[in-house]
Amino acid sequence: MQTILVTGAAGFIGFHVSRRLLQDGFHVVGVDSLDPYYSVQLKQDRLTLLSDQSGFEFYHLDLADRTATSELFERSKFDAVIHLAAQAGVRYSLQNPQAYVQSNLIAFANVLEGCRTQEVGHLVFASSSSVYGANTRVPFATHHTADHPLSLYAATKKSNELMAHAYAHLYGIPCTGLRLFTVYGPWGRPDMAPFLFARAIFENQPINVYNGGDLYRDFTYIDDVVETVTRVLQRSPVPDANWSSDDPDPSSSAAPYRLYNVGNSSPVKVADFIAALEDAIGKKAIRNMLPMQPGDMHTTYADVSMLEAHICFRPAVPMREGVRRFIEWYRPYYGY
């Protein structure tokens, strides 16, 4: 039985990935700091479900703690690491930048060191569509450069990609980065738009709609992300024999390193996403129109052709179907 370390196991994606790995027969060691950035109760409820399955082991620790992280890697022999722990949120990075340095840079460096010292077979880590920043050429492709982030959050995620490449080059650690595009679904994050919108609609409160709703997001349903992660996990990258240092492709390398987009490849206007929530809930939203916010991107749109070629899968759950499933979970969980 393979042992997989999942960091951020009490988080939205970490919970779903851990549950799938347990169902597939893996031994999962989950780690989370249970940071109060959003509801700790929601995180504990996720952990309760995971703990009900055999093969799950949990440690409450902060990966920014170098000693605790070193001891974690010394305690268990991990066949692979899925690093999903991070301080999330674009707008919050404007208010509390130090949290992003600790959680997204220092913690990731400690994880990389753990992978190096214990010779972990594959590191899969979460990056973000936000790394594309000021790019306006769509769809976003991983072979395009992404050197102009619009928020500190995006800058830390780009930094993770660079740090992972350095370790892949220096120590031969196979590293795969996944640029995730607006993931949503049951057990999701309460700070994200689907949650904020749904709660406001249920409670007859106004929702903040930025740029008049004229923003496009590549909404990606959680089940598609989980399927992607589990397939990528089993396909460790190898050095790309065709990679050229004269014309370097950012998505691959002469080292065992790859980057992939994980998105639905079907951008949806935020105004249309709100309409889908209204239909699923059966109530109209009260809209509070606001201007474009600092750090926001107008459009996210994933080119997943390289991902599909690699794992023979591409995210495909339609937005309205995903919204329906989300509300089916949300309504009873929150008692609406």
Tab-separated table of C-alpha atoms in Angstrom:
chain	number	residue	atom	x	y	z
A	1	MET	CA	0.000	0.000	0.000
A	2	GLN	CA	1.406	3.378	-1.002
A	3	THR	CA	1.523	6.147	1.576
A	4	ILE	CA	0.633	9.616	0.308
A	5	LEU	CA	1.115	12.843	2.242
A	6	VAL	CA	-1.671	15.341	1.562
A	7	THR	CA	-1.011	18.793	2.956
A	8	GLY	CA	-4.021	21.004	3.547
A	9	ALA	CA	-6.090	17.844	4.106
A	10	ALA	CA	-8.793	19.751	5.992
A	11	GLY	CA	-9.090	22.236	3.135
A	12	PHE	CA	-11.562	22.115	0.262
A	13	ILE	CA	-9.458	20.357	-2.374
A	14	GLY	CA	-7.325	18.473	0.146
A	15	PHE	CA	-10.413	16.910	1.709
A	16	HIS	CA	-11.801	15.718	-1.621
A	17	VAL	CA	-8.434	14.412	-2.829
A	18	SER	CA	-7.819	12.578	0.462
A	19	ARG	CA	-11.248	10.964	0.342
A	20	ARG	CA	-10.660	9.741	-3.202
A	21	LEU	CA	-7.220	8.340	-2.359
A	22	LEU	CA	-8.652	6.466	0.622
A	23	GLN	CA	-11.389	5.021	-1.574
A	24	ASP	CA	-8.688	3.909	-4.027
A	25	GLY	CA	-6.855	2.022	-1.274
A	26	PHE	CA	-4.001	4.393	-0.435
A	27	HIS	CA	-2.763	5.133	3.080
A	28	VAL	CA	-3.169	8.889	3.490
A	29	VAL	CA	-1.296	11.040	5.975
A	30	GLY	CA	-3.097	14.365	6.193
A	31	VAL	CA	-1.616	17.566	7.556
A	32	ASP	CA	-3.345	20.867	8.260
A	33	SER	CA	-2.790	23.878	10.506
A	34	LEU	CA	-6.570	24.483	10.835
A	35	ASP	CA	-5.933	28.165	10.232
A	36	PRO	CA	-8.969	30.340	11.153
A	37	TYR	CA	-8.887	32.251	7.845
A	38	TYR	CA	-12.324	30.690	7.383
A	39	SER	CA	-14.580	28.437	9.477
A	40	VAL	CA	-12.549	25.938	11.487
A	41	GLN	CA	-15.793	24.026	12.097
A	42	LEU	CA	-16.126	23.373	8.373
A	43	LYS	CA	-12.557	22.040	8.331
A	44	GLN	CA	-13.239	19.835	11.346
A	45	ASP	CA	-16.398	18.480	9.705
A	46	ARG	CA	-14.340	17.507	6.667
A	47	LEU	CA	-11.781	15.788	8.895
A	48	THR	CA	-14.553	13.887	10.689
A	49	LEU	CA	-15.626	12.351	7.388
A	50	LEU	CA	-12.034	11.448	6.521
A	51	SER	CA	-11.413	9.917	9.938
A	52	ASP	CA	-14.377	7.599	9.417
A	53	GLN	CA	-12.439	5.886	6.613
A	54	SER	CA	-9.699	3.358	7.287
A	55	GLY	CA	-6.191	4.298	6.260
A	56	PHE	CA	-6.321	7.980	7.279
A	57	GLU	CA	-3.829	9.496	9.683
A	58	PHE	CA	-3.918	13.183	10.631
A	59	TYR	CA	-1.389	15.611	12.082
A	60	HIS	CA	-2.269	19.118	13.203
A	61	LEU	CA	0.820	21.165	12.403
A	62	ASP	CA	2.035	24.287	10.646
A	63	LEU	CA	4.309	23.479	7.717
A	64	ALA	CA	6.072	26.803	8.241
A	65	ASP	CA	7.481	25.209	11.409
A	66	ARG	CA	10.727	23.777	10.071
A	67	THR	CA	11.329	21.387	12.960
A	68	ALA	CA	7.795	19.979	12.974
A	69	THR	CA	7.853	19.491	9.198
A	70	SER	CA	11.235	17.735	9.319
A	71	GLU	CA	9.936	15.400	12.013
A	72	LEU	CA	6.852	14.672	9.895
A	73	PHE	CA	8.993	13.518	6.973
A	74	GLU	CA	11.292	11.525	9.252
A	75	ARG	CA	8.301	9.787	10.889
A	76	SER	CA	6.844	8.327	7.690
A	77	LYS	CA	8.150	7.162	4.345
A	78	PHE	CA	6.001	8.920	1.740
A	79	ASP	CA	5.781	7.480	-1.745
A	80	ALA	CA	4.429	10.822	-2.970
A	81	VAL	CA	3.374	14.222	-1.656
A	82	ILE	CA	0.333	16.207	-2.765
A	83	HIS	CA	0.904	19.747	-1.530
A	84	LEU	CA	-2.376	21.652	-1.336
A	85	ALA	CA	-1.793	23.667	1.843
A	86	ALA	CA	-1.596	27.414	1.236
A	87	GLN	CA	-2.894	30.764	2.305
A	88	ALA	CA	-5.542	31.353	-0.330
A	89	GLY	CA	-7.332	34.479	-1.531
A	90	VAL	CA	-6.294	37.294	-3.826
A	91	ARG	CA	-7.936	40.177	-1.937
A	92	TYR	CA	-6.785	38.980	1.501
A	93	SER	CA	-3.186	39.147	0.287
A	94	LEU	CA	-3.609	42.936	0.150
A	95	GLN	CA	-4.520	42.975	3.854
A	96	ASN	CA	-2.177	40.390	5.339
A	97	PRO	CA	0.822	39.819	3.074
A	98	GLN	CA	2.925	38.204	5.803
A	99	ALA	CA	0.510	35.263	5.987
A	100	TYR	CA	1.344	34.473	2.358
A	101	VAL	CA	5.084	34.608	2.960
A	102	GLN	CA	4.778	32.154	5.864
A	103	SER	CA	2.251	29.727	4.370
A	104	ASN	CA	3.116	29.851	0.668
A	105	LEU	CA	6.878	30.396	0.642
A	106	ILE	CA	8.445	29.236	3.907
A	107	ALA	CA	6.113	26.259	4.283
A	108	PHE	CA	6.673	25.202	0.679
A	109	ALA	CA	10.441	25.415	1.138
A	110	ASN	CA	10.121	23.124	4.161
A	111	VAL	CA	8.062	20.641	2.124
A	112	LEU	CA	10.656	20.671	-0.650
A	113	GLU	CA	13.387	19.979	1.887
A	114	GLY	CA	11.366	17.093	3.273
A	115	CYS	CA	10.977	15.654	-0.214
A	116	ARG	CA	14.724	16.000	-0.789
A	117	THR	CA	15.888	14.418	2.451
A	118	GLN	CA	13.430	11.506	2.232
A	119	GLU	CA	13.760	11.020	-1.548
A	120	VAL	CA	10.026	11.288	-2.209
A	121	GLY	CA	9.056	9.765	-5.551
A	122	HIS	CA	6.739	12.527	-6.803
A	123	LEU	CA	5.666	15.971	-5.588
A	124	VAL	CA	2.364	17.232	-6.977
A	125	PHE	CA	1.624	20.798	-5.912
A	126	ALA	CA	-1.159	23.299	-6.430
A	127	SER	CA	-0.409	26.445	-8.363
A	128	SER	CA	-3.058	28.860	-9.595
A	129	SER	CA	-4.493	30.482	-12.704
A	130	SER	CA	-3.698	33.788	-11.001
A	131	VAL	CA	-0.050	33.406	-12.071
A	132	TYR	CA	-1.078	34.526	-15.573
A	133	GLY	CA	-1.657	37.978	-14.101
A	134	ALA	CA	-1.427	40.748	-16.672
A	135	ASN	CA	-1.510	38.273	-19.585
A	136	THR	CA	-4.447	38.912	-21.897
A	137	ARG	CA	-3.715	36.261	-24.521
A	138	VAL	CA	-6.346	33.576	-24.076
A	139	PRO	CA	-6.728	30.732	-23.607
A	140	PHE	CA	-3.898	30.685	-21.085
A	141	ALA	CA	-1.329	28.052	-22.001
A	142	THR	CA	1.459	26.773	-19.781
A	143	HIS	CA	4.024	27.314	-22.540
A	144	HIS	CA	3.292	31.065	-22.352
A	145	THR	CA	5.349	33.131	-19.918
A	146	ALA	CA	3.635	34.211	-16.704
A	147	ASP	CA	5.911	36.820	-15.206
A	148	HIS	CA	3.540	39.677	-14.339
A	149	PRO	CA	1.423	38.679	-11.309
A	150	LEU	CA	-1.232	41.152	-10.153
A	151	SER	CA	-1.281	40.138	-6.475
A	152	LEU	CA	1.117	38.844	-3.837
A	153	TYR	CA	-0.891	35.609	-3.759
A	154	ALA	CA	-0.189	35.109	-7.468
A	155	ALA	CA	3.476	35.982	-6.937
A	156	THR	CA	3.828	33.328	-4.228
A	157	LYS	CA	2.255	30.693	-6.485
A	158	LYS	CA	4.629	31.575	-9.308
A	159	SER	CA	7.461	31.398	-6.800
A	160	ASN	CA	6.368	27.873	-5.856
A	161	GLU	CA	6.721	26.822	-9.485
A	162	LEU	CA	10.244	28.242	-9.642
A	163	MET	CA	11.273	26.704	-6.328
A	164	ALA	CA	9.974	23.292	-7.390
A	165	HIS	CA	11.889	23.505	-10.660
A	166	ALA	CA	15.105	24.278	-8.812
A	167	TYR	CA	14.684	21.170	-6.658
A	168	ALA	CA	13.775	19.051	-9.684
A	169	HIS	CA	16.959	20.258	-11.396
A	170	LEU	CA	19.300	20.013	-8.414
A	171	TYR	CA	18.067	16.831	-6.771
A	172	GLY	CA	16.060	15.016	-9.437
A	173	ILE	CA	12.778	15.229	-7.508
A	174	PRO	CA	9.894	14.699	-9.968
A	175	CYS	CA	7.645	17.750	-9.553
A	176	THR	CA	4.274	18.458	-11.171
A	177	GLY	CA	2.546	21.814	-10.732
A	178	LEU	CA	-1.183	22.200	-11.360
A	179	ARG	CA	-2.509	25.658	-12.203
A	180	LEU	CA	-6.044	25.423	-10.831
A	181	PHE	CA	-8.849	27.544	-12.279
A	182	THR	CA	-11.662	28.711	-9.911
A	183	VAL	CA	-12.500	25.412	-8.247
A	184	TYR	CA	-15.993	25.123	-6.728
A	185	GLY	CA	-18.389	22.509	-5.404
A	186	PRO	CA	-19.616	20.843	-2.182
A	187	TRP	CA	-17.514	21.453	0.935
A	188	GLY	CA	-15.945	24.490	-0.772
A	189	ARG	CA	-14.377	27.582	0.741
A	190	PRO	CA	-16.796	30.087	2.319
A	191	ASP	CA	-14.639	33.017	1.176
A	192	MET	CA	-15.155	32.216	-2.503
A	193	ALA	CA	-17.837	33.705	-4.741
A	194	PRO	CA	-20.141	30.638	-4.972
A	195	PHE	CA	-20.479	30.535	-1.167
A	196	LEU	CA	-20.765	34.285	-0.740
A	197	PHE	CA	-23.363	34.538	-3.482
A	198	ALA	CA	-25.395	31.546	-2.280
A	199	ARG	CA	-25.578	32.717	1.321
A	200	ALA	CA	-26.577	36.232	0.286
A	201	ILE	CA	-29.326	34.930	-2.004
A	202	PHE	CA	-30.706	32.593	0.672
A	203	GLU	CA	-30.698	35.414	3.255
A	204	ASN	CA	-32.012	38.152	0.948
A	205	GLN	CA	-28.809	40.137	1.319
A	206	PRO	CA	-27.039	42.048	-1.484
A	207	ILE	CA	-24.117	40.421	-3.259
A	208	ASN	CA	-21.099	42.408	-4.387
A	209	VAL	CA	-20.799	42.205	-8.161
A	210	TYR	CA	-17.519	43.603	-9.432
A	211	ASN	CA	-17.109	45.280	-12.802
A	212	GLY	CA	-20.848	44.979	-13.400
A	213	GLY	CA	-20.563	41.202	-13.539
A	214	ASP	CA	-18.454	41.570	-16.680
A	215	LEU	CA	-15.722	39.218	-15.484
A	216	TYR	CA	-15.133	35.747	-16.898
A	217	ARG	CA	-14.010	32.773	-14.849
A	218	ASP	CA	-13.145	29.243	-15.913
A	219	PHE	CA	-15.242	27.602	-13.187
A	220	THR	CA	-13.937	24.066	-12.563
A	221	TYR	CA	-15.965	21.511	-10.622
A	222	ILE	CA	-14.197	19.774	-7.746
A	223	ASP	CA	-14.719	16.221	-9.050
A	224	ASP	CA	-12.831	17.112	-12.220
A	225	VAL	CA	-9.934	18.433	-10.145
A	226	VAL	CA	-9.822	15.295	-8.009
A	227	GLU	CA	-9.791	13.050	-11.078
A	228	THR	CA	-6.949	15.122	-12.521
A	229	VAL	CA	-4.854	14.983	-9.346
A	230	THR	CA	-5.231	11.225	-8.932
A	231	ARG	CA	-4.282	10.564	-12.550
A	232	VAL	CA	-1.312	12.957	-12.505
A	233	LEU	CA	-0.083	11.406	-9.259
A	234	GLN	CA	0.568	8.093	-11.002
A	235	ARG	CA	2.536	9.655	-13.868
A	236	SER	CA	5.752	11.142	-12.550
A	237	PRO	CA	7.429	13.569	-14.965
A	238	VAL	CA	10.696	12.718	-16.647
A	239	PRO	CA	13.183	15.087	-18.316
A	240	ASP	CA	11.904	16.397	-21.643
A	241	ALA	CA	14.376	15.285	-24.312
A	242	ASN	CA	13.079	17.974	-26.667
A	243	TRP	CA	13.443	20.861	-24.222
A	244	SER	CA	15.733	23.586	-25.540
A	245	SER	CA	17.636	26.089	-23.427
A	246	ASP	CA	17.786	28.369	-26.480
A	247	ASP	CA	13.976	28.525	-26.597
A	248	PRO	CA	12.861	27.398	-23.133
A	249	ASP	CA	9.288	26.203	-22.675
A	250	PRO	CA	8.109	27.162	-19.140
A	251	SER	CA	5.837	24.101	-18.938
A	252	SER	CA	8.591	21.478	-19.144
A	253	SER	CA	12.305	21.136	-18.556
A	254	ALA	CA	15.455	19.109	-18.920
A	255	ALA	CA	14.653	18.281	-15.284
A	256	PRO	CA	11.746	15.996	-14.218
A	257	TYR	CA	9.278	18.865	-14.034
A	258	ARG	CA	5.917	19.708	-15.626
A	259	LEU	CA	3.203	22.351	-15.361
A	260	TYR	CA	-0.428	21.795	-16.358
A	261	ASN	CA	-3.560	23.896	-16.420
A	262	VAL	CA	-6.590	22.377	-14.701
A	263	GLY	CA	-9.694	24.191	-15.892
A	264	ASN	CA	-13.011	23.594	-17.588
A	265	SER	CA	-11.867	25.454	-20.737
A	266	SER	CA	-15.233	27.212	-20.902
A	267	PRO	CA	-15.135	30.681	-19.310
A	268	VAL	CA	-18.438	31.813	-17.793
A	269	LYS	CA	-19.504	35.402	-17.260
A	270	VAL	CA	-19.886	36.022	-13.524
A	271	ALA	CA	-23.344	37.453	-14.187
A	272	ASP	CA	-24.325	34.120	-15.769
A	273	PHE	CA	-22.919	32.190	-12.809
A	274	ILE	CA	-25.118	34.270	-10.509
A	275	ALA	CA	-28.120	33.495	-12.724
A	276	ALA	CA	-27.386	29.764	-12.419
A	277	LEU	CA	-27.305	30.086	-8.616
A	278	GLU	CA	-30.617	31.944	-8.712
A	279	ASP	CA	-32.183	29.125	-10.717
A	280	ALA	CA	-30.790	26.403	-8.435
A	281	ILE	CA	-31.890	28.217	-5.268
A	282	GLY	CA	-35.199	29.472	-6.635
A	283	LYS	CA	-34.655	33.085	-5.574
A	284	LYS	CA	-33.359	36.241	-7.203
A	285	ALA	CA	-30.164	37.943	-6.054
A	286	ILE	CA	-29.929	41.544	-4.901
A	287	ARG	CA	-26.933	42.996	-6.715
A	288	ASN	CA	-24.548	45.618	-5.326
A	289	MET	CA	-22.568	46.814	-8.345
A	290	LEU	CA	-18.937	47.702	-7.600
A	291	PRO	CA	-15.900	48.621	-9.729
A	292	MET	CA	-13.050	46.296	-10.658
A	293	GLN	CA	-10.968	45.394	-7.604
A	294	PRO	CA	-7.164	45.620	-7.277
A	295	GLY	CA	-5.514	42.299	-8.067
A	296	ASP	CA	-8.484	40.950	-10.033
A	297	MET	CA	-8.099	39.475	-13.503
A	298	HIS	CA	-10.775	40.161	-16.110
A	299	THR	CA	-10.739	36.684	-17.671
A	300	THR	CA	-9.381	33.255	-16.830
A	301	TYR	CA	-9.473	30.612	-19.546
A	302	ALA	CA	-7.481	27.369	-19.463
A	303	ASP	CA	-5.853	25.620	-22.379
A	304	VAL	CA	-5.783	22.021	-21.118
A	305	SER	CA	-4.532	20.334	-24.281
A	306	MET	CA	-1.229	19.312	-22.655
A	307	LEU	CA	-3.042	17.898	-19.629
A	308	GLU	CA	-5.412	15.899	-21.818
A	309	ALA	CA	-2.531	14.496	-23.842
A	310	HIS	CA	-0.742	13.475	-20.648
A	311	ILE	CA	-3.571	11.811	-18.667
A	312	CYS	CA	-6.304	11.264	-21.301
A	313	PHE	CA	-8.754	13.370	-19.291
A	314	ARG	CA	-10.034	16.934	-19.282
A	315	PRO	CA	-12.422	18.675	-16.857
A	316	ALA	CA	-15.909	18.653	-18.352
A	317	VAL	CA	-18.683	19.074	-15.740
A	318	PRO	CA	-20.928	21.867	-17.115
A	319	MET	CA	-21.244	24.941	-14.925
A	320	ARG	CA	-25.013	24.628	-14.379
A	321	GLU	CA	-24.689	20.971	-13.398
A	322	GLY	CA	-21.896	21.832	-10.959
A	323	VAL	CA	-23.952	24.645	-9.436
A	324	ARG	CA	-26.922	22.285	-9.003
A	325	ARG	CA	-24.747	19.762	-7.140
A	326	PHE	CA	-23.228	22.516	-5.013
A	327	ILE	CA	-26.609	23.843	-3.894
A	328	GLU	CA	-27.859	20.302	-3.201
A	329	TRP	CA	-25.043	20.024	-0.648
A	330	TYR	CA	-25.156	23.624	0.573
A	331	ARG	CA	-28.875	23.745	1.420
A	332	PRO	CA	-28.944	20.924	4.010
A	333	TYR	CA	-25.463	21.602	5.407
A	334	TYR	CA	-26.365	25.185	6.323
A	335	GLY	CA	-30.004	24.446	7.046
A	336	TYR	CA	-31.702	26.490	4.309
